[in-house]
PDB file of C-alpha atoms (C1' of nucleotides) in Angstrom:
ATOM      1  CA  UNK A   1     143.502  67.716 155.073  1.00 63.00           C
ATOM      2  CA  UNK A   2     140.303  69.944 154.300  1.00 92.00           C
ATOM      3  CA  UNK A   3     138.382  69.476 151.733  1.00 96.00           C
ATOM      4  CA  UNK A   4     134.957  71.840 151.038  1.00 97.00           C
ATOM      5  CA  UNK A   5     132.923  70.736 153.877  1.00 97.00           C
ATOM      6  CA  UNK A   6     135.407  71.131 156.324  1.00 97.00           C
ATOM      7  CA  UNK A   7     136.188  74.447 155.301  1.00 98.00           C
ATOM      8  CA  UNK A   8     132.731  75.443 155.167  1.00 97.00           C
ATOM      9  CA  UNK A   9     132.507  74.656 158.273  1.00 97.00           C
ATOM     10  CA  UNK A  10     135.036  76.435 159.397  1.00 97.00           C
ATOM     11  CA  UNK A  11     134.311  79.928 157.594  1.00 98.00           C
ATOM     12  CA  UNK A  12     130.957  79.514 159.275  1.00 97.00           C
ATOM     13  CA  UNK A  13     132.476  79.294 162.663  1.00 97.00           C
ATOM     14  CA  UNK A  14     135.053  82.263 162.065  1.00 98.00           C
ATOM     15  CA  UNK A  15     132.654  84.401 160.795  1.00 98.00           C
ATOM     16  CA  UNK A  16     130.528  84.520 163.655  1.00 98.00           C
ATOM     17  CA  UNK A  17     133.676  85.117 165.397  1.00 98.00           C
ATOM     18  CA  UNK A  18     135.296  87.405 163.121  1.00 98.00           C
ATOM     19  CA  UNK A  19     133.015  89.812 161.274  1.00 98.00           C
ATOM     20  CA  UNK A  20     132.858  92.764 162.365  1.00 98.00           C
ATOM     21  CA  UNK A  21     136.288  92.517 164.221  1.00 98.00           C
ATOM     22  CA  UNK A  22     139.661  94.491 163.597  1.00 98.00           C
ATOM     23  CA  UNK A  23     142.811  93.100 163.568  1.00 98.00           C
ATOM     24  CA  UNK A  24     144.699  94.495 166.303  1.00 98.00           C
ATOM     25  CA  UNK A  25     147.763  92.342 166.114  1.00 98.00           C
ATOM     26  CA  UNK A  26     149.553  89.754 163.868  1.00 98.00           C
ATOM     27  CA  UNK A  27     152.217  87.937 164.313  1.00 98.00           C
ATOM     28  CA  UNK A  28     153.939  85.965 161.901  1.00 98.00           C
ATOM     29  CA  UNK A  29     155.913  82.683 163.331  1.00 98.00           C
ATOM     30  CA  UNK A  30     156.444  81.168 159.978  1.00 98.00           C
ATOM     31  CA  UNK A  31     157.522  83.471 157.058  1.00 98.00           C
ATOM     32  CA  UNK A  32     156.773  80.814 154.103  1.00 98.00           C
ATOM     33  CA  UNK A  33     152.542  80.619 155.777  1.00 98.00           C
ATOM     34  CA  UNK A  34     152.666  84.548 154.230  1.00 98.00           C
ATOM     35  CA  UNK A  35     152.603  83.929 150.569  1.00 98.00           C
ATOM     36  CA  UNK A  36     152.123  87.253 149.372  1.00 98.00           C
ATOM     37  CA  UNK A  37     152.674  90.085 150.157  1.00 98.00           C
ATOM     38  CA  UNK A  38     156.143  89.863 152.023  1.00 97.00           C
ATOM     39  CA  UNK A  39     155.878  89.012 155.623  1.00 97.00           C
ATOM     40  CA  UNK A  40     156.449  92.303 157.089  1.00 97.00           C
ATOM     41  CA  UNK A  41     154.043  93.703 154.429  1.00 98.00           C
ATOM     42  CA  UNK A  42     151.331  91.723 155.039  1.00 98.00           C
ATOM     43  CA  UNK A  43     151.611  92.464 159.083  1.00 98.00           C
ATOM     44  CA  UNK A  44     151.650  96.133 157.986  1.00 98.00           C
ATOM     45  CA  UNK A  45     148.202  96.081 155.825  1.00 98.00           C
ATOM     46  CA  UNK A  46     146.649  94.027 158.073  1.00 98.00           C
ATOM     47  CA  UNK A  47     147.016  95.917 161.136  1.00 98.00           C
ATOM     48  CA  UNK A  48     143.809  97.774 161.981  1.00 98.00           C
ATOM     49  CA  UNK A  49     141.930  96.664 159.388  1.00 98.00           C
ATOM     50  CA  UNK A  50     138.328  95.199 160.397  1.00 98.00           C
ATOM     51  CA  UNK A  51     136.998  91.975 158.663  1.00 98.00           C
ATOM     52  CA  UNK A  52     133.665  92.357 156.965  1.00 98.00           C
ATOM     53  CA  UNK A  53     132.983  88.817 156.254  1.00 98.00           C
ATOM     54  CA  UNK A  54     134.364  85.290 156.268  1.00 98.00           C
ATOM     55  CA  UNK A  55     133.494  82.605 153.801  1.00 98.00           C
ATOM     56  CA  UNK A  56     134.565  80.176 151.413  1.00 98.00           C
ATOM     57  CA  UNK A  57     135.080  79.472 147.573  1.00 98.00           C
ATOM     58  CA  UNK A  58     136.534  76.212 146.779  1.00 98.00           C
ATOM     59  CA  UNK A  59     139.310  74.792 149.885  1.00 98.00           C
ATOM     60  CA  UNK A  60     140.023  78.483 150.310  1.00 98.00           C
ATOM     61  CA  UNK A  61     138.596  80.748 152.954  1.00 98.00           C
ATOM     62  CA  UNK A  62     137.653  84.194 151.930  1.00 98.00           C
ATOM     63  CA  UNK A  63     138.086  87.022 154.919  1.00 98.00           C
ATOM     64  CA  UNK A  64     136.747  90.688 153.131  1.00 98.00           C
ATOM     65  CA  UNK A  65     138.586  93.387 154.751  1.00 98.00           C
ATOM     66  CA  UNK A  66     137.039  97.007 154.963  1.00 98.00           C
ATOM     67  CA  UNK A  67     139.975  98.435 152.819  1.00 96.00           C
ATOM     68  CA  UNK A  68     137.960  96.338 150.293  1.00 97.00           C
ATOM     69  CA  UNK A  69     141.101  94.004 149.970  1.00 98.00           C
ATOM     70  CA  UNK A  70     140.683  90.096 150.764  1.00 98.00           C
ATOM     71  CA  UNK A  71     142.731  87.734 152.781  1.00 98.00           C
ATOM     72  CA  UNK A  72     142.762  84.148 151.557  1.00 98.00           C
ATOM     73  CA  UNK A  73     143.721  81.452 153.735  1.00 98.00           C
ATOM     74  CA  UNK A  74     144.245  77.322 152.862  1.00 98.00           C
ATOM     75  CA  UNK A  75     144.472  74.841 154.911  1.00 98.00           C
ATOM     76  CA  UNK A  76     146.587  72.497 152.717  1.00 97.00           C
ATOM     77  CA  UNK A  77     146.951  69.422 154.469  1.00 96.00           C
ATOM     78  CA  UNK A  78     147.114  69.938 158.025  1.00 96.00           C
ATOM     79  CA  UNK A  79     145.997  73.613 158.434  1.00 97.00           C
ATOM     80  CA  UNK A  80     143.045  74.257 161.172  1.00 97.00           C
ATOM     81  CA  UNK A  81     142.400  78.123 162.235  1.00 98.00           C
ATOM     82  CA  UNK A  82     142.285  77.973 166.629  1.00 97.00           C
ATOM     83  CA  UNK A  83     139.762  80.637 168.375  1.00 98.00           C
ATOM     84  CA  UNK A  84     141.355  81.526 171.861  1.00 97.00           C
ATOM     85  CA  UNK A  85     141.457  84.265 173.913  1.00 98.00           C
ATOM     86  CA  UNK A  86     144.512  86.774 173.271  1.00 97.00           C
ATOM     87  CA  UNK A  87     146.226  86.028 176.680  1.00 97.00           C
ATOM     88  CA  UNK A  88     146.434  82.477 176.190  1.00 97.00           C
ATOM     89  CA  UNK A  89     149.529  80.916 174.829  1.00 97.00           C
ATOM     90  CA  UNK A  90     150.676  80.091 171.329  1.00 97.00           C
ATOM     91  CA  UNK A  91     150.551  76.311 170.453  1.00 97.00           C
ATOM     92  CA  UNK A  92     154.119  75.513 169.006  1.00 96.00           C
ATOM     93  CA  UNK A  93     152.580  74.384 165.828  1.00 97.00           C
ATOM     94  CA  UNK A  94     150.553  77.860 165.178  1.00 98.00           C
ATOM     95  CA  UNK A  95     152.307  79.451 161.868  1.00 98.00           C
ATOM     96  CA  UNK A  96     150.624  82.990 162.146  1.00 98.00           C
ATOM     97  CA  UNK A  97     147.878  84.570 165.090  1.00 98.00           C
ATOM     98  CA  UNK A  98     145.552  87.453 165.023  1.00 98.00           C
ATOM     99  CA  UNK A  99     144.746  89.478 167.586  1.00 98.00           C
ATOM    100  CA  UNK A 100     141.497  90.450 166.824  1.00 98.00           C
ATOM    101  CA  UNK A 101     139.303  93.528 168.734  1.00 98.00           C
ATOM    102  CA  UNK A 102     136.923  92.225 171.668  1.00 98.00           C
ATOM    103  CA  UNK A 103     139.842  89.728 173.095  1.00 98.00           C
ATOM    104  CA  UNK A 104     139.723  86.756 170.627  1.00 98.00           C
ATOM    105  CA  UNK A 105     142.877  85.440 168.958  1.00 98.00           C
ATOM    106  CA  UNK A 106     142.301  83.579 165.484  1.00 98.00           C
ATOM    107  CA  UNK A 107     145.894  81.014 165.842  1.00 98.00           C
ATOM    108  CA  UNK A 108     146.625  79.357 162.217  1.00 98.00           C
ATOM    109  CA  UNK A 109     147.591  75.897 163.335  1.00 97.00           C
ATOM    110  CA  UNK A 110     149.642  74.058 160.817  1.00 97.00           C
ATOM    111  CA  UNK A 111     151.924  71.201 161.974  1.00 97.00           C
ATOM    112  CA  UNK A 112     153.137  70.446 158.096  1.00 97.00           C
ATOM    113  CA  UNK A 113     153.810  74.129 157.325  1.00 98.00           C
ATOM    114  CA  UNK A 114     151.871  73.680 153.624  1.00 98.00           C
ATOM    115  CA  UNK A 115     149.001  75.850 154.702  1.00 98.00           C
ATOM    116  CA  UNK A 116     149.184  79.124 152.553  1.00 98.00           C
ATOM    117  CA  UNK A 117     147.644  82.987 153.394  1.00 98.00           C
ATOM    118  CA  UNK A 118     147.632  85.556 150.898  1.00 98.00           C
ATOM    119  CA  UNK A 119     146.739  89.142 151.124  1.00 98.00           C
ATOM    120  CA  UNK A 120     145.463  90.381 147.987  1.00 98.00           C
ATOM    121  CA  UNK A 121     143.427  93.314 146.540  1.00 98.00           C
ATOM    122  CA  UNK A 122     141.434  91.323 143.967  1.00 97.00           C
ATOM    123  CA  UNK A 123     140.466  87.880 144.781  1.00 96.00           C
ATOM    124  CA  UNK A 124     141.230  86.654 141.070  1.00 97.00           C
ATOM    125  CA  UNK A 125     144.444  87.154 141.825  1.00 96.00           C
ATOM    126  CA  UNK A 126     144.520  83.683 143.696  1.00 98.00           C
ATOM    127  CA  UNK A 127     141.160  82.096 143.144  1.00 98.00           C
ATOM    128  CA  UNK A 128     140.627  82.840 138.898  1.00 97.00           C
ATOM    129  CA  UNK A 129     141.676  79.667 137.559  1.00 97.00           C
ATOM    130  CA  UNK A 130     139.262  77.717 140.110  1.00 98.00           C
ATOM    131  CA  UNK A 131     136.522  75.321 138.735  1.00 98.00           C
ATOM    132  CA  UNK A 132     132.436  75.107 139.163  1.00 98.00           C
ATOM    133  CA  UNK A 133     131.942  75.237 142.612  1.00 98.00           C
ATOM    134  CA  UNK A 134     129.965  71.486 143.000  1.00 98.00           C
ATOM    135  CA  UNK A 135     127.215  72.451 145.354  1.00 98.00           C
ATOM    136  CA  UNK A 136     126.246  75.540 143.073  1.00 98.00           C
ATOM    137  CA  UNK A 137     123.357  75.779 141.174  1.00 98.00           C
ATOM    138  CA  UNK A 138     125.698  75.936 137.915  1.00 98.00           C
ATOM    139  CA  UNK A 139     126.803  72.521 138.810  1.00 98.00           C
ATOM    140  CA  UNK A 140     124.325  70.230 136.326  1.00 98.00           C
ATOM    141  CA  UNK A 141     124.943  66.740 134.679  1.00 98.00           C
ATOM    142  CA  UNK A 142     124.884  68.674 131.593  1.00 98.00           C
ATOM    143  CA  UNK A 143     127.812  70.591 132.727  1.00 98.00           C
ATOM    144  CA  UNK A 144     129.507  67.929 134.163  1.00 98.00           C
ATOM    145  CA  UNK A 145     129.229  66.297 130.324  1.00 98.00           C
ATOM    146  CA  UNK A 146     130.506  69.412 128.995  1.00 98.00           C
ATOM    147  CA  UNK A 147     133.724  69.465 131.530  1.00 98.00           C
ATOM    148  CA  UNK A 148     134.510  65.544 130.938  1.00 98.00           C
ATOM    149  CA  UNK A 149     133.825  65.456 126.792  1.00 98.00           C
ATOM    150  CA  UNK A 150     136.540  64.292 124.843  1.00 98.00           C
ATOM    151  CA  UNK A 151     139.022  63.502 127.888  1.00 98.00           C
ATOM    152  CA  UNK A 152     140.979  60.608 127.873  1.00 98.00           C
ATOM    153  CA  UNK A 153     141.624  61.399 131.944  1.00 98.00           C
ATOM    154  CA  UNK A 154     140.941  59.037 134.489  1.00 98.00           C
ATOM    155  CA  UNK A 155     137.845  60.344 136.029  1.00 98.00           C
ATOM    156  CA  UNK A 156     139.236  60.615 139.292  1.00 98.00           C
ATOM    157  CA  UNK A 157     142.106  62.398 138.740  1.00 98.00           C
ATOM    158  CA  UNK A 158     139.993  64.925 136.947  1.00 98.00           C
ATOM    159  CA  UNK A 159     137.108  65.571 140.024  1.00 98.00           C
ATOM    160  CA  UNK A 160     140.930  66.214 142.147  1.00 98.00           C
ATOM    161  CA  UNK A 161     141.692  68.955 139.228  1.00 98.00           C
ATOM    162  CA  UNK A 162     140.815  72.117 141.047  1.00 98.00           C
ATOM    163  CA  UNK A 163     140.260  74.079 137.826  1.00 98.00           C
ATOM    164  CA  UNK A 164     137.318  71.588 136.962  1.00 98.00           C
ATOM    165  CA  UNK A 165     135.147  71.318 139.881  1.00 98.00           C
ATOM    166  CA  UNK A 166     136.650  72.955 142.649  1.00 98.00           C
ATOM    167  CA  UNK A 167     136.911  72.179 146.180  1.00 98.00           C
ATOM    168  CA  UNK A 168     136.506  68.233 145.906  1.00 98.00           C
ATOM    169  CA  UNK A 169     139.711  66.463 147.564  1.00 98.00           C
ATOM    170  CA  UNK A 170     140.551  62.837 148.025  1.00 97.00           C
ATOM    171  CA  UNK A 171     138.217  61.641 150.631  1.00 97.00           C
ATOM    172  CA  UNK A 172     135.365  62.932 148.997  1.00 98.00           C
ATOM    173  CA  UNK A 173     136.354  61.788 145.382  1.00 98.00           C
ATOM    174  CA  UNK A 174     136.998  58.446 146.523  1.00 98.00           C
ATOM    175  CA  UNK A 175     133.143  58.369 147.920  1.00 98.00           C
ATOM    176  CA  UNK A 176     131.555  59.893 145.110  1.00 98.00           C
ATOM    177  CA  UNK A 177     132.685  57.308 142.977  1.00 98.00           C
ATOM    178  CA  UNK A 178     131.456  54.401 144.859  1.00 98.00           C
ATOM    179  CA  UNK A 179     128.170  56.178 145.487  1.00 98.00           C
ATOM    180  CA  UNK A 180     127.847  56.518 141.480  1.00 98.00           C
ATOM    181  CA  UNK A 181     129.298  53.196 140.963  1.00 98.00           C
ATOM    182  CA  UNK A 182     131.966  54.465 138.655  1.00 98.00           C
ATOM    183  CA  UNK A 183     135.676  52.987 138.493  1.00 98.00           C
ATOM    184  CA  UNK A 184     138.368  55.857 139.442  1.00 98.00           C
ATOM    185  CA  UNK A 185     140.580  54.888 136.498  1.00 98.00           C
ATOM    186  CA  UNK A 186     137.747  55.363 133.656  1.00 98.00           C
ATOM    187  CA  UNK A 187     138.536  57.489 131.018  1.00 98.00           C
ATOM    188  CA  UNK A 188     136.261  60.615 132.113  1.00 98.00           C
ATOM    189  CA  UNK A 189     135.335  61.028 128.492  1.00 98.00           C
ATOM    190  CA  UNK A 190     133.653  57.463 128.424  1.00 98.00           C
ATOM    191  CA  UNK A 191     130.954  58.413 131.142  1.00 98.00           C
ATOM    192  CA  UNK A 192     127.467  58.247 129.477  1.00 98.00           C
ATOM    193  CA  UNK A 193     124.566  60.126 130.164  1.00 98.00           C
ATOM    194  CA  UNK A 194     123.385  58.057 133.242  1.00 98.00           C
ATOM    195  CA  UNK A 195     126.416  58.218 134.636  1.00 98.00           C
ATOM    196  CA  UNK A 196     127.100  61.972 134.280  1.00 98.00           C
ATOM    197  CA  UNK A 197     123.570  62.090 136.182  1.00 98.00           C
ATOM    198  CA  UNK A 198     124.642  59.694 139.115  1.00 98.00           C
ATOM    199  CA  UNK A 199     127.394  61.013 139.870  1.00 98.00           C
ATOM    200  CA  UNK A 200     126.319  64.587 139.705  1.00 98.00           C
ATOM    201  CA  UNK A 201     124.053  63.410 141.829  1.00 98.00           C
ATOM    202  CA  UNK A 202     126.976  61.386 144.185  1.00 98.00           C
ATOM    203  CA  UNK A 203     128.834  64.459 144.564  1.00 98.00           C
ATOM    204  CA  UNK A 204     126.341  66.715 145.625  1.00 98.00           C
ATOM    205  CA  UNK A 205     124.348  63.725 147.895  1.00 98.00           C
ATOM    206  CA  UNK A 206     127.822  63.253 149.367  1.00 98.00           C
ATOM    207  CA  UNK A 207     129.084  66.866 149.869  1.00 98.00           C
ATOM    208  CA  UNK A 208     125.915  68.274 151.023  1.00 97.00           C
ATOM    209  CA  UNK A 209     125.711  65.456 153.740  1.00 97.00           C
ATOM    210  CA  UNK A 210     129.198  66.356 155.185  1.00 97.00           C
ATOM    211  CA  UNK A 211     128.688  70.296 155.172  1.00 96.00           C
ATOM    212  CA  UNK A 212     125.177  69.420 156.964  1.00 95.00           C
ATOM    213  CA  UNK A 213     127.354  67.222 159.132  1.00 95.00           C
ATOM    214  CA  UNK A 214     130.107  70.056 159.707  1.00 92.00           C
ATOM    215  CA  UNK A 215     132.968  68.021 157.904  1.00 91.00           C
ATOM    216  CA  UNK A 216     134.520  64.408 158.462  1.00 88.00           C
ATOM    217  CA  UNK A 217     136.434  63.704 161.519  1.00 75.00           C
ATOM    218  CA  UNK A 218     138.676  60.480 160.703  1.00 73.00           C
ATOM    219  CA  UNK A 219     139.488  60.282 164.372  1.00 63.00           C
ATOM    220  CA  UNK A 220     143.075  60.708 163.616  1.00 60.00           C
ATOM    221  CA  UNK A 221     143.355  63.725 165.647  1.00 54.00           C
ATOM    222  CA  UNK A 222     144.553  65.862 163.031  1.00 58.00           C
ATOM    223  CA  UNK A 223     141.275  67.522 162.201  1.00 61.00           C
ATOM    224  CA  UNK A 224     138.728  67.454 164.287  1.00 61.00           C
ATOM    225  CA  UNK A 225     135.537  68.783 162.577  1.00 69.00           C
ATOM    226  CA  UNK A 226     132.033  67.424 162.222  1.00 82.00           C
ATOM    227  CA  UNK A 227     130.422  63.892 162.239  1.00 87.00           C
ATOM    228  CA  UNK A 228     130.279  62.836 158.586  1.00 93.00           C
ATOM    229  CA  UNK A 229     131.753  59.414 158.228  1.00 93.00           C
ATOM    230  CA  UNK A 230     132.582  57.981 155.124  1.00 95.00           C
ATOM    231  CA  UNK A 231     131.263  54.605 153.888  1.00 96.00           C
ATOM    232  CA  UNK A 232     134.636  53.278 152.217  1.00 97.00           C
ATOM    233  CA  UNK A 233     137.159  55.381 152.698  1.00 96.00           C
ATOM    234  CA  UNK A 234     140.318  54.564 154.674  1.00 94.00           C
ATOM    235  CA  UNK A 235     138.181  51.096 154.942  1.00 95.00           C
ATOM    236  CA  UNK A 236     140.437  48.937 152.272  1.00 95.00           C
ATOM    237  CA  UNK A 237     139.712  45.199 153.216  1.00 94.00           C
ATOM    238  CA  UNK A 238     136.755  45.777 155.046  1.00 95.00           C
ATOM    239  CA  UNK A 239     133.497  44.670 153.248  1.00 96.00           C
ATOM    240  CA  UNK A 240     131.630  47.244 151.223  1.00 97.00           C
ATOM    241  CA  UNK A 241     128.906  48.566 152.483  1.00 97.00           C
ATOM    242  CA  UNK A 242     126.598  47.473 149.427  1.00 98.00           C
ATOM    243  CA  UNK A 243     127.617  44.227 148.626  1.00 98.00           C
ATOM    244  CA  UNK A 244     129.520  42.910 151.028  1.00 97.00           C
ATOM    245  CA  UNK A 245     132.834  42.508 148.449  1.00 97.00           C
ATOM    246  CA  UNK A 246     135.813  43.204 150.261  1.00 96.00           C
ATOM    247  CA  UNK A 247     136.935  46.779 149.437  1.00 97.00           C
ATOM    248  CA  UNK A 248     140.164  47.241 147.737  1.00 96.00           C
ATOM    249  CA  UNK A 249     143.347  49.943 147.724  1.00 96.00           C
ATOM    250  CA  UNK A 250     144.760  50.851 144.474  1.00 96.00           C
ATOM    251  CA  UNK A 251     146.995  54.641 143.595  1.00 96.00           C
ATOM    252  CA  UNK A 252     145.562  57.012 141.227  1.00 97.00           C
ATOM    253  CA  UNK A 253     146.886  59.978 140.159  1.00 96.00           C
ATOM    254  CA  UNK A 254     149.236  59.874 142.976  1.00 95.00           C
ATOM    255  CA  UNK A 255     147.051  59.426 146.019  1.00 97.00           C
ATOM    256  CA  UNK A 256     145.492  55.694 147.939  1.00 97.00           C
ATOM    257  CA  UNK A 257     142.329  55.246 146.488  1.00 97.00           C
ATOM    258  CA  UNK A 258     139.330  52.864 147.597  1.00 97.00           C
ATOM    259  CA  UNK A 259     136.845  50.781 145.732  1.00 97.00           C
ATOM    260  CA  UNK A 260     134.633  48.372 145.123  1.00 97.00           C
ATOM    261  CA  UNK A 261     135.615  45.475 142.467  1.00 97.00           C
ATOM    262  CA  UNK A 262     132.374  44.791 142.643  1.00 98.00           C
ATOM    263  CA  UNK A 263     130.005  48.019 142.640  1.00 98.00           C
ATOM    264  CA  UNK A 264     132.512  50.120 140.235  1.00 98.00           C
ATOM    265  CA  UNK A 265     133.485  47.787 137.509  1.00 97.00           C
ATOM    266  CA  UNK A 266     135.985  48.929 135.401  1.00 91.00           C
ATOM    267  CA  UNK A 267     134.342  48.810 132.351  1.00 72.00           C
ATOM    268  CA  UNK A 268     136.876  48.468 129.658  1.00 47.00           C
ATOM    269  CA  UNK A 269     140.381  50.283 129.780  1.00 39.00           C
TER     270      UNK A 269
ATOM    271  C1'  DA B   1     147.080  65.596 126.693  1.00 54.81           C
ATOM    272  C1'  DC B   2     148.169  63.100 130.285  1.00 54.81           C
ATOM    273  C1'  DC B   3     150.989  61.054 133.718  1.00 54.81           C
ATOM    274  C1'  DA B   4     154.667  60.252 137.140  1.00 54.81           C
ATOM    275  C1'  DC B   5     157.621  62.069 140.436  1.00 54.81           C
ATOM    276  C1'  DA B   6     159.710  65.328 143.581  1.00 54.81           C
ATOM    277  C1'  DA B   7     159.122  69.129 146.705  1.00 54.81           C
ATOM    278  C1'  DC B   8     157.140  71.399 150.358  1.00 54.81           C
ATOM    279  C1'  DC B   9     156.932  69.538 155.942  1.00 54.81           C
ATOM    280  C1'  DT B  10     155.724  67.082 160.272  1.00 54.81           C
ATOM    281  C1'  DG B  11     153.749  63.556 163.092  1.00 54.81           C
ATOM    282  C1'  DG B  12     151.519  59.145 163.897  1.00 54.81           C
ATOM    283  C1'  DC B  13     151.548  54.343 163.425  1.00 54.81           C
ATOM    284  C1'  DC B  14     153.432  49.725 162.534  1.00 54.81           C
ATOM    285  C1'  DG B  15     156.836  46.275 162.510  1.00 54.81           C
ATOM    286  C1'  DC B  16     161.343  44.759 163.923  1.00 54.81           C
TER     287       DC B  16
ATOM    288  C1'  DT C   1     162.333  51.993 173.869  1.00 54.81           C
ATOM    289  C1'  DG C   2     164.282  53.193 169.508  1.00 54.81           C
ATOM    290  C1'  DC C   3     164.433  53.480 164.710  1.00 54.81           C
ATOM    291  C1'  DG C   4     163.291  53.030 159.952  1.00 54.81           C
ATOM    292  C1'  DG C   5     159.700  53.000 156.710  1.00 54.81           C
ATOM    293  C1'  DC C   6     155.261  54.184 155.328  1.00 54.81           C
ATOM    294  C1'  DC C   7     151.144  56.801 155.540  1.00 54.81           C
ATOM    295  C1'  DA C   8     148.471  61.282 155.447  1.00 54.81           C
ATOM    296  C1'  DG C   9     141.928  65.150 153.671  1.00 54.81           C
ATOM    297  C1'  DG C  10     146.859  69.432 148.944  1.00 54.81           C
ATOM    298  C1'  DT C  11     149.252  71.970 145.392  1.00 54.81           C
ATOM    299  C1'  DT C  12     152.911  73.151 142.162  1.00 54.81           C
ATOM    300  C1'  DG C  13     156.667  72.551 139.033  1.00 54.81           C
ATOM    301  C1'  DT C  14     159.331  69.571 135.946  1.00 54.81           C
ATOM    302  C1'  DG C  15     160.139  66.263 132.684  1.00 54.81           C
ATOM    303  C1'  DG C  16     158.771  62.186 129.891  1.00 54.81           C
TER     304       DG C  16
END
DNA sequence: ACCACAACCTGGCCGC
DNA sequence: TGCGGCCAGGTTGTGG
């Protein structure tokens, strides 16, 4: 259920953890977690290699190994990366665990099995087709104009398009929108240049507010991260927080979506 | 180009 | 209490 700012948070925590560590056992409960290489493979090359680093592009966390390759780990829907100590015991729901030197265990904890880890040698491999990372310096109205131009896509099902801005996911779509006062279902290409400026502006306000915060925690008990709480979503029929309107649930491009009638009119189309 | 739907999976919640 | 149906912060492949 990660989106950027709950990752972030989380490659913050592991590398503090992590770097400088070497992996001094893995064990793989879940075959289909090991994307590539093959199962065995990836417990081979893993084995006594030491972690360099641990941070993040896009949903994806980025662990540099000293034999220069990278392991790349997402969270998908449910995924959450456990630090215990190495004689504790394995949660029923952890997909892979590594033993790391110094006693710590890193447990990949991933009820829905969708979470993904992938050992490669050249990052591109897995992250090249990935978007403008949205709290980058790249990331301008002026760019935003240039992604959007000419499409006839409803905005919000382009901001969920990882290849355009990546690392945005529903939670965080849904309240950059409101923020901006822009309807999900516009046609992206319709945005004007005041628009393209708020809701640069939207995203970033919004994003850099939850990494600051450490992520969202919807209290579900799924994912447990920071203290970011969002202003509208999962609140369908309660008022919004501008105007009072009650806020209403619609689907776009496949996933619940909340908005304001009110604050986000739909313009035309 | 763009969209809808199914798959991949499990668990929590709600209503009957 | 039990059970069915619906929901879920993501991504990919297929087909219209």
């Amino acid at each position: 259920m990660p989106e950027l700012p709950e990752v972030e948070a989380l490659a913050r925590r592991l590398h503090k953890v992590a770097a400088g560590r070497r992996v001094t056992g893995c064990m793989v409960l879940w075959n289909r977690t090991v994307d590539r290489p093959s199962a065995a493979r990836f417990r081979r090359d893993l084995l006594g290699a030491t972690i360099v680093a641990v941070g993040r592009r896009a949903k994806y966390l980025v662990c540099s190994l000293d034999s220069g390759s990278r392991l790349l780990i997402h969270l998908r829907m449910s995924g959450d990366i456990f630090v215990s100590r190495d004689d504790q015991p394995i949660d029923p729901h952890v997909r892979v665990a590594l033993k790391l030197s110094g006693g710590k265990r890193l447990d990949f904890h991933d009820p829905r099995k969708f979470g993904r880890m992938y050992l490669v040698s050249a990052d591109h491999e897995v992250l090249g087709g990935l978007g403008v990372e949205p709290l980058s310096s790249a990331f301008t109205p002026a760019l935003l104009g240039d992604l959007l131009r000419g499409s006839k896509r409803r905005i919000k099902a382009l901001l969920l398009d990882q290849s355009v801005v990546a690392g945005l996911g529903n939670i965080y779509v849904i309240e950059s929108l409101w923020r901006a006062g822009i309807h999900p279902c516009r046609a992206a290409g319709s945005l004007g240049e005041g628009e393209l400026r708020d809701l640069c502006r939207a995203i970033r306000a919004v994003l850099g507010a939850a990494v600051k915060a450490g992520g969202t925690d919807l209290g579900d008990g799924v994912w447990k991260s920071g203290r970011f709480t969002p202003r509208i979503y999962g609140r369908e029929e309660h008022p919004c927080p501008r105007c009072r309107t009650e806020l209403r649930r619609i689907v776009v491009a496949q996933r619940g979506t909340v908005y304001c009638v009110q604050c986000q009119p739909a313009g035309r189309g």
